């Protein structure tokens, strides 16, 4: 098929060209005296992305799922109680893993489209006076439904009840895109991966652990081998790894951390919000459809789950978008299969790039008999983006969002244009 594939699944995300190029490296001896230089370039950058000074980052050759396992097995013992809310496929899968690892999971089942229910968490913690709950698990951004939860609120619930449970957060689809604060929110284990906000291929599990969480490894009885943080700590102290590290991905990470630093984390967070608002304008105002998130407070700035009208099948829209327009949209998972399609808008992205998702989804919906007004999504997104100041990361050279003003000062002399 001519033309490029437009990738709008909420991970893996688009890889910037310079990150792609940085990974074209010959393999090296990962036990050479030079190798630690690479490791040492990565850790400070990761700490910045987690917004931590006190936490310790870890890099595993795995995906995010591996770090779910690392977080739990290095801190807990069989039969330990953990508290977790379930409101989508990813919060469900972490709960499922904990059950399979012989933990006693106290599940708060919530409607899909909502997030961590703070009051219920607070009440449960208050009622747990003998501190049976050893950890609270929270999925910061539920990728299956496009819902972001208030992690600062979970920390408040823990503090108000003076509960000593550890706070474990899944930030797989929020790190490096939605505001995430490891130190300020008193997070003990933050679980992420390379293929979302970090703009890399899948293959690195990224974890950050608090000192309190790390201390727990001395008493935690759950079995662990590959994901034993102790082995990592011993080797990382000298810049090495307990097994063969994913070298090319690590070179990619050096570059993506550089890009994140250049744009600035605050600007990145602002850019993701601005882009997400444009997508929500397209869905709600333009197409007149609903998003899966039940209230504005749950809206995710990295993924929008678009509910298709009764009688339509989201899977048909996804298939049509892919087969006919070469646009990859995210599927509805588990309980919401067929009911929605997802637009991932995280990582290396700008307005016009994102227009391809909106236009592609709109054409695919029309082809599938969904009666949206042609052009309405693009019009609503453009209306939003043109009338709101663009975040710093989207302003190129002098040609910022105020086109008229910069056009005058940046236009080339006529002779230069003619010669070109
Ligand atoms: N948690 C969330 C919120 C996710 O979106 C995903 C994957 O999309 C995972 C966990 C699992 O991560 P991985 O597929 O990298 O193992």
Tab-separated table of C-alpha atoms and ligand atoms in Angstrom:
chain	number	residue	atom	x	y	z
A	1	UNK	CA	0.000	0.000	0.000
A	2	UNK	CA	1.380	3.396	-0.954
A	3	UNK	CA	1.876	5.984	1.778
A	4	UNK	CA	2.774	5.421	5.365
A	5	UNK	CA	0.922	3.630	8.107
A	6	UNK	CA	-0.458	6.062	10.677
A	7	UNK	CA	-0.042	4.568	14.102
A	8	UNK	CA	-2.574	5.655	16.722
A	9	UNK	CA	-2.672	2.701	19.070
A	10	UNK	CA	-1.898	3.917	22.588
A	11	UNK	CA	1.461	2.164	22.503
A	12	UNK	CA	3.650	1.228	20.856
A	13	UNK	CA	3.840	4.855	19.804
A	14	UNK	CA	5.630	6.625	16.967
A	15	UNK	CA	9.400	6.671	17.271
A	16	UNK	CA	11.068	9.993	16.402
A	17	UNK	CA	13.599	9.694	13.585
A	18	UNK	CA	16.509	10.756	15.759
A	19	UNK	CA	15.633	8.075	18.322
A	20	UNK	CA	15.364	5.516	15.517
A	21	UNK	CA	18.803	6.516	14.229
A	22	UNK	CA	20.342	6.398	17.678
A	23	UNK	CA	19.481	2.713	17.947
A	24	UNK	CA	21.414	1.754	14.787
A	25	UNK	CA	24.487	0.709	16.705
A	26	UNK	CA	26.872	-2.212	16.558
A	27	UNK	CA	26.623	-4.538	19.500
A	28	UNK	CA	29.131	-4.021	22.272
A	29	UNK	CA	30.608	-5.987	25.098
A	30	UNK	CA	28.270	-5.274	27.995
A	31	UNK	CA	31.030	-6.259	30.413
A	32	UNK	CA	33.621	-3.869	28.984
A	33	UNK	CA	35.167	-1.151	31.164
A	34	UNK	CA	33.394	1.415	28.944
A	35	UNK	CA	29.870	0.021	29.273
A	36	UNK	CA	29.009	1.732	32.609
A	37	UNK	CA	29.182	5.110	30.819
A	38	UNK	CA	25.958	4.176	29.041
A	39	UNK	CA	24.146	3.107	32.205
A	40	UNK	CA	25.242	6.277	33.979
A	41	UNK	CA	23.768	8.439	31.226
A	42	UNK	CA	20.364	6.865	31.725
A	43	UNK	CA	19.651	6.939	35.437
A	44	UNK	CA	19.637	10.746	36.009
A	45	UNK	CA	17.340	11.226	32.990
A	46	UNK	CA	14.940	8.561	34.228
A	47	UNK	CA	14.842	10.148	37.671
A	48	UNK	CA	13.836	13.425	36.056
A	49	UNK	CA	11.021	11.756	34.124
A	50	UNK	CA	9.723	10.131	37.322
A	51	UNK	CA	10.202	13.489	39.083
A	52	UNK	CA	12.188	11.879	41.841
A	53	UNK	CA	15.344	12.582	43.761
A	54	UNK	CA	14.867	9.821	46.311
A	55	UNK	CA	13.667	6.961	44.083
A	56	UNK	CA	15.863	4.363	42.378
A	57	UNK	CA	15.108	3.581	38.711
A	58	UNK	CA	15.583	0.121	37.216
A	59	UNK	CA	15.721	-0.961	33.571
A	60	UNK	CA	14.698	-4.512	32.704
A	61	UNK	CA	14.815	-6.187	29.312
A	62	UNK	CA	11.075	-6.835	29.561
A	63	UNK	CA	7.811	-5.048	29.000
A	64	UNK	CA	5.699	-3.202	31.570
A	65	UNK	CA	4.128	-6.477	32.702
A	66	UNK	CA	7.526	-7.639	33.939
A	67	UNK	CA	7.749	-4.597	36.186
A	68	UNK	CA	4.290	-5.289	37.643
A	69	UNK	CA	5.828	-8.591	38.732
A	70	UNK	CA	9.060	-6.983	39.946
A	71	UNK	CA	7.126	-4.457	42.057
A	72	UNK	CA	5.076	-7.095	43.799
A	73	UNK	CA	7.536	-9.974	44.221
A	74	UNK	CA	10.300	-7.811	45.701
A	75	UNK	CA	8.109	-6.386	48.446
A	76	UNK	CA	5.382	-8.863	49.434
A	77	UNK	CA	4.909	-12.391	50.777
A	78	UNK	CA	2.355	-15.083	49.883
A	79	UNK	CA	-1.028	-14.317	51.482
A	80	UNK	CA	-0.307	-10.597	51.906
A	81	UNK	CA	-3.348	-8.446	51.264
A	82	UNK	CA	-3.291	-5.794	48.561
A	83	UNK	CA	-6.046	-3.313	47.759
A	84	UNK	CA	-6.804	-2.579	44.103
A	85	UNK	CA	-9.575	-0.983	42.085
A	86	UNK	CA	-10.586	-2.634	38.798
A	87	UNK	CA	-12.019	-0.433	36.068
A	88	UNK	CA	-10.445	-1.660	32.822
A	89	UNK	CA	-8.361	-4.383	31.225
A	90	UNK	CA	-5.004	-3.230	32.602
A	91	UNK	CA	-6.108	-2.686	36.190
A	92	UNK	CA	-7.713	-6.144	35.834
A	93	UNK	CA	-4.532	-7.796	34.535
A	94	UNK	CA	-2.419	-6.528	37.433
A	95	UNK	CA	-5.028	-7.842	39.864
A	96	UNK	CA	-5.029	-11.151	38.001
A	97	UNK	CA	-1.247	-11.363	38.282
A	98	UNK	CA	-1.383	-10.681	42.034
A	99	UNK	CA	-3.949	-13.459	42.472
A	100	UNK	CA	-1.758	-15.856	40.492
A	101	UNK	CA	1.176	-14.902	42.701
A	102	UNK	CA	-0.807	-16.000	45.781
A	103	UNK	CA	-1.586	-12.562	47.129
A	104	UNK	CA	-4.903	-11.873	48.826
A	105	UNK	CA	-6.388	-9.198	46.566
A	106	UNK	CA	-9.148	-7.009	47.963
A	107	UNK	CA	-10.763	-5.769	44.763
A	108	UNK	CA	-12.959	-2.690	44.466
A	109	UNK	CA	-14.917	-3.270	41.274
A	110	UNK	CA	-15.842	-0.025	39.536
A	111	UNK	CA	-17.766	0.854	36.432
A	112	UNK	CA	-15.459	0.902	33.364
A	113	UNK	CA	-15.059	4.543	32.404
A	114	UNK	CA	-14.403	5.612	35.978
A	115	UNK	CA	-11.110	5.451	37.896
A	116	UNK	CA	-9.767	4.868	41.396
A	117	UNK	CA	-12.689	5.621	43.773
A	118	UNK	CA	-10.935	7.778	46.356
A	119	UNK	CA	-13.659	7.739	48.992
A	120	UNK	CA	-13.929	3.950	48.908
A	121	UNK	CA	-10.164	3.594	49.102
A	122	UNK	CA	-10.074	6.008	52.045
A	123	UNK	CA	-12.921	4.195	53.843
A	124	UNK	CA	-11.305	0.788	53.271
A	125	UNK	CA	-7.967	1.986	54.615
A	126	UNK	CA	-9.595	3.576	57.666
A	127	UNK	CA	-11.469	0.356	58.410
A	128	UNK	CA	-8.239	-1.669	58.158
A	129	UNK	CA	-7.120	-0.781	61.672
A	130	UNK	CA	-4.807	-3.779	62.072
A	131	UNK	CA	-3.051	-2.894	58.806
A	132	UNK	CA	-3.635	-6.154	56.963
A	133	UNK	CA	-3.363	-4.287	53.663
A	134	UNK	CA	0.304	-4.223	52.700
A	135	UNK	CA	0.033	-2.347	49.407
A	136	UNK	CA	-2.417	-0.246	47.439
A	137	UNK	CA	-2.272	-0.731	43.658
A	138	UNK	CA	-3.439	2.063	41.389
A	139	UNK	CA	-3.486	2.305	37.623
A	140	UNK	CA	-2.709	5.959	36.893
A	141	UNK	CA	-3.904	5.835	33.291
A	142	UNK	CA	-6.231	2.985	32.324
A	143	UNK	CA	-5.336	2.621	28.660
A	144	UNK	CA	-8.324	0.396	27.867
A	145	UNK	CA	-10.909	3.057	28.705
A	146	UNK	CA	-8.957	6.338	28.499
A	147	UNK	CA	-9.290	7.136	32.195
A	148	UNK	CA	-6.770	8.936	34.399
A	149	UNK	CA	-6.946	8.583	38.172
A	150	UNK	CA	-5.914	10.955	40.921
A	151	UNK	CA	-2.814	9.410	42.461
A	152	UNK	CA	-2.191	12.375	44.781
A	153	UNK	CA	-5.673	11.604	46.140
A	154	UNK	CA	-4.691	7.991	46.863
A	155	UNK	CA	-1.648	9.247	48.760
A	156	UNK	CA	-3.912	11.571	50.764
A	157	UNK	CA	-6.191	8.653	51.631
A	158	UNK	CA	-3.182	6.702	52.918
A	159	UNK	CA	-1.863	9.656	54.908
A	160	UNK	CA	-5.222	10.609	56.414
A	161	UNK	CA	-5.719	7.135	57.820
A	162	UNK	CA	-2.021	6.975	58.792
A	163	UNK	CA	-1.903	3.689	56.926
A	164	UNK	CA	1.590	2.253	56.309
A	165	UNK	CA	0.695	0.340	53.112
A	166	UNK	CA	3.002	0.793	50.144
A	167	UNK	CA	1.672	2.687	47.130
A	168	UNK	CA	2.259	0.926	43.783
A	169	UNK	CA	1.341	2.839	40.640
A	170	UNK	CA	1.056	1.648	37.056
A	171	UNK	CA	2.242	4.607	34.981
A	172	UNK	CA	2.784	2.609	31.786
A	173	UNK	CA	0.681	4.967	29.660
A	174	UNK	CA	1.231	8.158	31.650
A	175	UNK	CA	4.984	8.431	32.292
A	176	UNK	CA	6.524	11.163	30.155
A	177	UNK	CA	3.129	12.409	28.966
A	178	UNK	CA	0.668	12.956	31.849
A	179	UNK	CA	1.887	14.678	35.016
A	180	UNK	CA	3.414	12.005	37.261
A	181	UNK	CA	5.177	12.824	40.528
A	182	UNK	CA	6.994	9.986	42.275
A	183	UNK	CA	8.322	11.996	45.242
A	184	UNK	CA	5.421	14.420	45.760
A	185	UNK	CA	2.867	11.615	45.725
A	186	UNK	CA	4.933	9.308	47.931
A	187	UNK	CA	4.892	6.493	45.377
A	188	UNK	CA	6.762	3.344	46.424
A	189	UNK	CA	6.830	1.431	43.140
A	190	UNK	CA	6.135	3.041	39.763
A	191	UNK	CA	5.821	0.637	36.850
A	192	UNK	CA	6.315	1.666	33.242
A	193	UNK	CA	7.625	0.577	29.862
A	194	UNK	CA	9.551	1.950	26.914
A	195	UNK	CA	6.898	1.904	24.178
A	196	UNK	CA	4.610	4.772	25.190
A	197	UNK	CA	5.638	8.231	26.425
A	198	UNK	CA	9.311	7.310	26.133
A	199	UNK	CA	8.846	6.927	22.351
A	200	UNK	CA	10.856	3.706	22.009
A	201	UNK	CA	10.106	0.214	20.776
A	202	UNK	CA	8.688	-2.201	23.334
A	203	UNK	CA	11.373	-4.103	25.210
A	204	UNK	CA	12.334	-2.133	28.293
A	205	UNK	CA	10.459	-2.463	31.545
A	206	UNK	CA	11.072	0.690	33.567
A	207	UNK	CA	10.583	0.671	37.314
A	208	UNK	CA	11.199	3.188	40.075
A	209	UNK	CA	11.382	2.109	43.718
A	210	UNK	CA	11.332	4.094	46.945
A	211	UNK	CA	13.796	3.358	49.746
A	212	UNK	CA	10.919	1.955	51.821
A	213	UNK	CA	9.981	-0.442	48.997
A	214	UNK	CA	13.617	-1.495	48.533
A	215	UNK	CA	13.965	-2.316	52.230
A	216	UNK	CA	11.072	-4.760	51.873
A	217	UNK	CA	13.176	-7.074	49.687
A	218	UNK	CA	14.937	-8.318	52.817
A	219	UNK	CA	11.714	-9.773	54.225
A	220	UNK	CA	9.524	-10.347	51.138
A	221	UNK	CA	8.961	-14.078	50.656
A	222	UNK	CA	7.409	-14.160	47.166
A	223	UNK	CA	9.613	-16.141	44.792
A	224	UNK	CA	11.644	-14.108	42.326
A	225	UNK	CA	14.669	-14.734	40.141
A	226	UNK	CA	14.831	-12.792	36.867
A	227	UNK	CA	13.137	-9.798	38.490
A	228	UNK	CA	15.146	-9.827	41.719
A	229	UNK	CA	15.988	-6.201	42.491
A	230	UNK	CA	18.863	-7.268	44.666
A	231	UNK	CA	20.762	-8.661	41.670
A	232	UNK	CA	20.043	-5.443	39.798
A	233	UNK	CA	21.181	-3.229	42.667
A	234	UNK	CA	24.483	-5.075	43.049
A	235	UNK	CA	25.309	-4.871	39.325
A	236	UNK	CA	23.839	-1.414	38.637
A	237	UNK	CA	26.016	0.057	41.398
A	238	UNK	CA	28.967	-0.474	39.029
A	239	UNK	CA	27.050	0.365	35.865
A	240	UNK	CA	26.428	-3.256	34.831
A	241	UNK	CA	23.434	-5.586	34.620
A	242	UNK	CA	22.904	-9.114	35.950
A	243	UNK	CA	22.215	-10.351	32.412
A	244	UNK	CA	22.525	-9.127	28.819
A	245	UNK	CA	20.953	-5.668	28.651
A	246	UNK	CA	18.919	-4.513	25.624
A	247	UNK	CA	21.769	-2.392	24.334
A	248	UNK	CA	20.181	-0.758	21.287
A	249	UNK	CA	17.066	0.191	23.244
A	250	UNK	CA	19.290	1.747	25.869
A	251	UNK	CA	20.958	3.909	23.214
A	252	UNK	CA	17.470	4.846	22.084
A	253	UNK	CA	16.592	5.753	25.648
A	254	UNK	CA	19.608	8.097	25.885
A	255	UNK	CA	18.215	9.968	22.873
A	256	UNK	CA	14.572	9.988	23.959
A	257	UNK	CA	15.560	11.266	27.409
A	258	UNK	CA	17.502	14.028	25.650
A	259	UNK	CA	14.406	14.952	23.642
A	260	UNK	CA	12.276	14.969	26.790
A	261	UNK	CA	14.796	17.227	28.478
A	262	UNK	CA	14.928	19.588	25.505
A	263	UNK	CA	11.150	20.014	25.360
A	264	UNK	CA	10.799	20.004	29.149
A	265	UNK	CA	8.464	17.749	31.111
A	266	UNK	CA	5.996	20.547	31.905
A	267	UNK	CA	5.775	21.454	28.218
A	268	UNK	CA	5.275	17.806	27.291
A	269	UNK	CA	2.428	17.479	29.784
A	270	UNK	CA	0.874	20.700	28.415
A	271	UNK	CA	1.244	19.454	24.824
A	272	UNK	CA	-0.491	16.178	25.622
A	273	UNK	CA	-3.373	18.037	27.271
A	274	UNK	CA	-3.755	20.414	24.334
A	275	UNK	CA	-3.704	17.595	21.772
A	276	UNK	CA	-6.159	15.532	23.815
A	277	UNK	CA	-8.553	18.472	24.086
A	278	UNK	CA	-8.589	18.721	20.283
A	279	UNK	CA	-9.407	15.015	19.971
A	280	UNK	CA	-12.180	15.302	22.575
A	281	UNK	CA	-13.592	18.297	20.670
A	282	UNK	CA	-13.659	16.155	17.499
A	283	UNK	CA	-15.422	13.265	19.253
A	284	UNK	CA	-17.915	15.124	21.428
A	285	UNK	CA	-18.602	18.373	19.579
A	286	UNK	CA	-17.829	17.281	16.032
A	287	UNK	CA	-19.150	13.731	15.811
A	288	UNK	CA	-21.642	14.009	18.669
A	289	UNK	CA	-20.311	10.757	20.172
A	290	UNK	CA	-19.404	9.873	23.743
A	291	UNK	CA	-16.036	8.997	25.168
A	292	UNK	CA	-15.775	6.019	27.510
A	293	UNK	CA	-14.601	8.181	30.452
A	294	UNK	CA	-17.780	9.003	32.364
A	295	UNK	CA	-16.804	12.465	33.591
A	296	UNK	CA	-14.348	15.156	32.566
A	297	UNK	CA	-12.286	14.512	35.707
A	298	UNK	CA	-11.404	11.072	34.318
A	299	UNK	CA	-10.379	12.257	30.822
A	300	UNK	CA	-7.032	10.871	29.754
A	301	UNK	CA	-4.576	13.071	27.891
A	302	UNK	CA	-2.865	10.088	26.244
A	303	UNK	CA	-5.743	7.997	24.920
A	304	UNK	CA	-9.353	8.681	23.985
A	305	UNK	CA	-11.781	5.757	23.860
A	306	UNK	CA	-14.598	6.621	21.448
A	307	UNK	CA	-17.933	4.885	22.066
A	308	UNK	CA	-19.580	3.831	18.801
A	309	UNK	CA	-23.371	4.223	18.591
A	310	UNK	CA	-25.661	1.363	19.600
A	311	UNK	CA	-25.832	-1.205	16.793
A	312	UNK	CA	-22.390	-0.336	15.371
A	313	UNK	CA	-19.262	-2.379	16.022
A	314	UNK	CA	-16.026	-0.608	16.955
A	315	UNK	CA	-14.040	-3.556	15.545
A	316	UNK	CA	-15.495	-2.874	12.091
A	317	UNK	CA	-14.342	0.748	12.268
A	318	UNK	CA	-10.849	-0.361	13.302
A	319	UNK	CA	-10.677	-2.942	10.490
A	320	UNK	CA	-11.913	-0.454	7.888
A	321	UNK	CA	-9.498	2.257	9.067
A	322	UNK	CA	-6.599	-0.178	8.794
A	323	UNK	CA	-7.510	-1.998	5.592
A	324	UNK	CA	-8.679	0.983	3.575
A	325	UNK	CA	-6.879	4.010	5.026
A	326	UNK	CA	-3.754	2.481	6.616
A	327	UNK	CA	-4.641	4.036	9.966
A	328	UNK	CA	-4.114	1.932	13.104
A	329	UNK	CA	-6.637	2.629	15.868
A	330	UNK	CA	-6.720	0.872	19.246
A	331	UNK	CA	-9.171	-1.982	19.837
A	332	UNK	CA	-11.818	-2.291	22.517
A	333	UNK	CA	-10.544	-4.818	25.040
A	334	UNK	CA	-12.481	-7.386	27.037
A	335	UNK	CA	-15.740	-5.897	28.433
A	336	UNK	CA	-15.666	-3.003	25.957
A	337	UNK	CA	-14.718	-5.064	22.868
A	338	UNK	CA	-16.786	-3.859	19.912
A	339	UNK	CA	-18.215	-0.958	21.878
A	340	UNK	CA	-15.416	1.490	21.220
A	341	UNK	CA	-12.258	2.263	19.341
A	342	UNK	CA	-9.306	4.116	20.818
A	343	UNK	CA	-7.170	6.940	19.526
A	344	UNK	CA	-3.741	7.010	21.136
A	345	UNK	CA	-2.320	10.534	21.215
A	346	UNK	CA	0.861	10.145	23.169
A	347	UNK	CA	4.517	10.506	22.485
A	348	UNK	CA	5.892	12.148	19.380
A	349	UNK	CA	2.773	13.895	18.059
A	350	UNK	CA	1.465	17.228	16.801
A	351	UNK	CA	-1.882	18.597	15.595
A	352	UNK	CA	-1.584	17.811	11.905
A	353	UNK	CA	-0.271	14.317	12.581
A	354	UNK	CA	-3.235	13.736	14.890
A	355	UNK	CA	-5.611	15.013	12.209
A	356	UNK	CA	-4.835	11.769	10.332
A	357	UNK	CA	-6.432	9.804	13.172
A	358	UNK	CA	-9.467	12.058	13.230
A	359	UNK	CA	-9.904	12.081	9.445
A	360	UNK	CA	-9.173	8.351	9.145
A	361	UNK	CA	-11.583	7.395	11.938
A	362	UNK	CA	-14.218	9.678	10.474
A	363	UNK	CA	-13.977	8.138	6.985
A	364	UNK	CA	-13.971	4.627	8.450
A	365	UNK	CA	-17.053	5.377	10.573
A	366	UNK	CA	-18.903	6.769	7.544
A	367	UNK	CA	-17.939	3.663	5.534
A	368	UNK	CA	-19.356	1.527	8.356
A	369	UNK	CA	-22.671	3.364	8.268
A	370	UNK	CA	-22.130	5.529	11.342
A	371	UNK	CA	-23.875	8.808	10.599
A	372	UNK	CA	-21.323	11.419	11.581
A	373	UNK	CA	-21.213	14.647	9.594
A	374	UNK	CA	-18.330	14.474	7.088
A	375	UNK	CA	-15.560	16.840	8.150
A	376	UNK	CA	-17.113	17.547	11.546
A	377	UNK	CA	-14.328	15.957	13.609
A	378	UNK	CA	-11.561	17.717	11.727
A	379	UNK	CA	-13.471	21.020	11.956
A	380	UNK	CA	-13.986	20.748	15.718
A	381	UNK	CA	-10.357	19.788	16.398
A	382	UNK	CA	-9.065	22.562	14.163
A	383	UNK	CA	-11.390	25.043	15.881
A	384	UNK	CA	-9.960	24.023	19.248
A	385	UNK	CA	-6.305	24.046	18.235
A	386	UNK	CA	-6.465	27.297	16.291
A	387	UNK	CA	-8.096	29.104	19.177
A	388	UNK	CA	-5.841	27.933	21.975
A	389	UNK	CA	-2.204	28.862	22.449
A	390	UNK	CA	0.078	26.071	21.292
A	391	UNK	CA	2.411	24.661	23.960
A	392	UNK	CA	6.121	25.389	23.491
A	393	UNK	CA	6.856	21.957	21.990
A	394	UNK	CA	4.623	22.711	19.001
A	395	UNK	CA	6.114	26.055	18.061
A	396	UNK	CA	8.679	25.713	15.313
A	397	UNK	CA	11.184	28.509	14.745
A	398	UNK	CA	9.581	31.926	14.527
A	399	UNK	CA	6.424	30.548	12.898
A	400	UNK	CA	4.413	30.160	16.035
A	401	UNK	CA	0.672	29.782	16.342
A	402	UNK	CA	0.180	33.460	15.592
A	403	UNK	CA	0.725	32.982	11.889
A	404	UNK	CA	-0.056	36.537	10.781
A	405	UNK	CA	2.433	38.146	13.114
A	406	UNK	CA	5.328	35.806	12.376
A	407	UNK	CA	4.610	35.648	8.648
A	408	UNK	CA	5.499	39.310	8.314
A	409	UNK	CA	8.809	39.036	10.118
A	410	UNK	CA	9.861	35.666	8.739
A	411	UNK	CA	8.844	35.889	5.108
A	412	UNK	CA	11.706	35.548	2.663
A	413	UNK	CA	12.569	38.415	0.301
A	414	UNK	CA	10.742	37.940	-2.997
A	415	UNK	CA	13.968	37.321	-4.932
A	416	UNK	CA	14.842	34.398	-2.657
A	417	UNK	CA	11.459	32.826	-3.268
A	418	UNK	CA	11.747	33.212	-7.042
A	419	UNK	CA	15.270	31.764	-7.148
A	420	UNK	CA	14.231	28.735	-5.083
B	1	LIG	N1	-0.481	-1.154	32.126
B	1	LIG	C1	-1.044	-0.344	31.228
B	1	LIG	C2	-1.802	0.838	31.703
B	1	LIG	C3	-0.880	-0.593	29.867
B	1	LIG	O1	-1.416	0.222	28.960
B	1	LIG	C4	-0.133	-1.726	29.457
B	1	LIG	C5	0.052	-2.017	28.034
B	1	LIG	O2	-0.488	-1.403	27.161
B	1	LIG	C6	0.412	-2.540	30.438
B	1	LIG	C7	0.231	-2.214	31.759
B	1	LIG	C8	1.198	-3.745	30.072
B	1	LIG	O3	2.408	-3.331	29.560
B	1	LIG	P1	3.243	-4.219	28.530
B	1	LIG	O4	2.356	-4.507	27.381
B	1	LIG	O5	4.395	-3.332	28.217
B	1	LIG	O6	3.646	-5.441	29.261
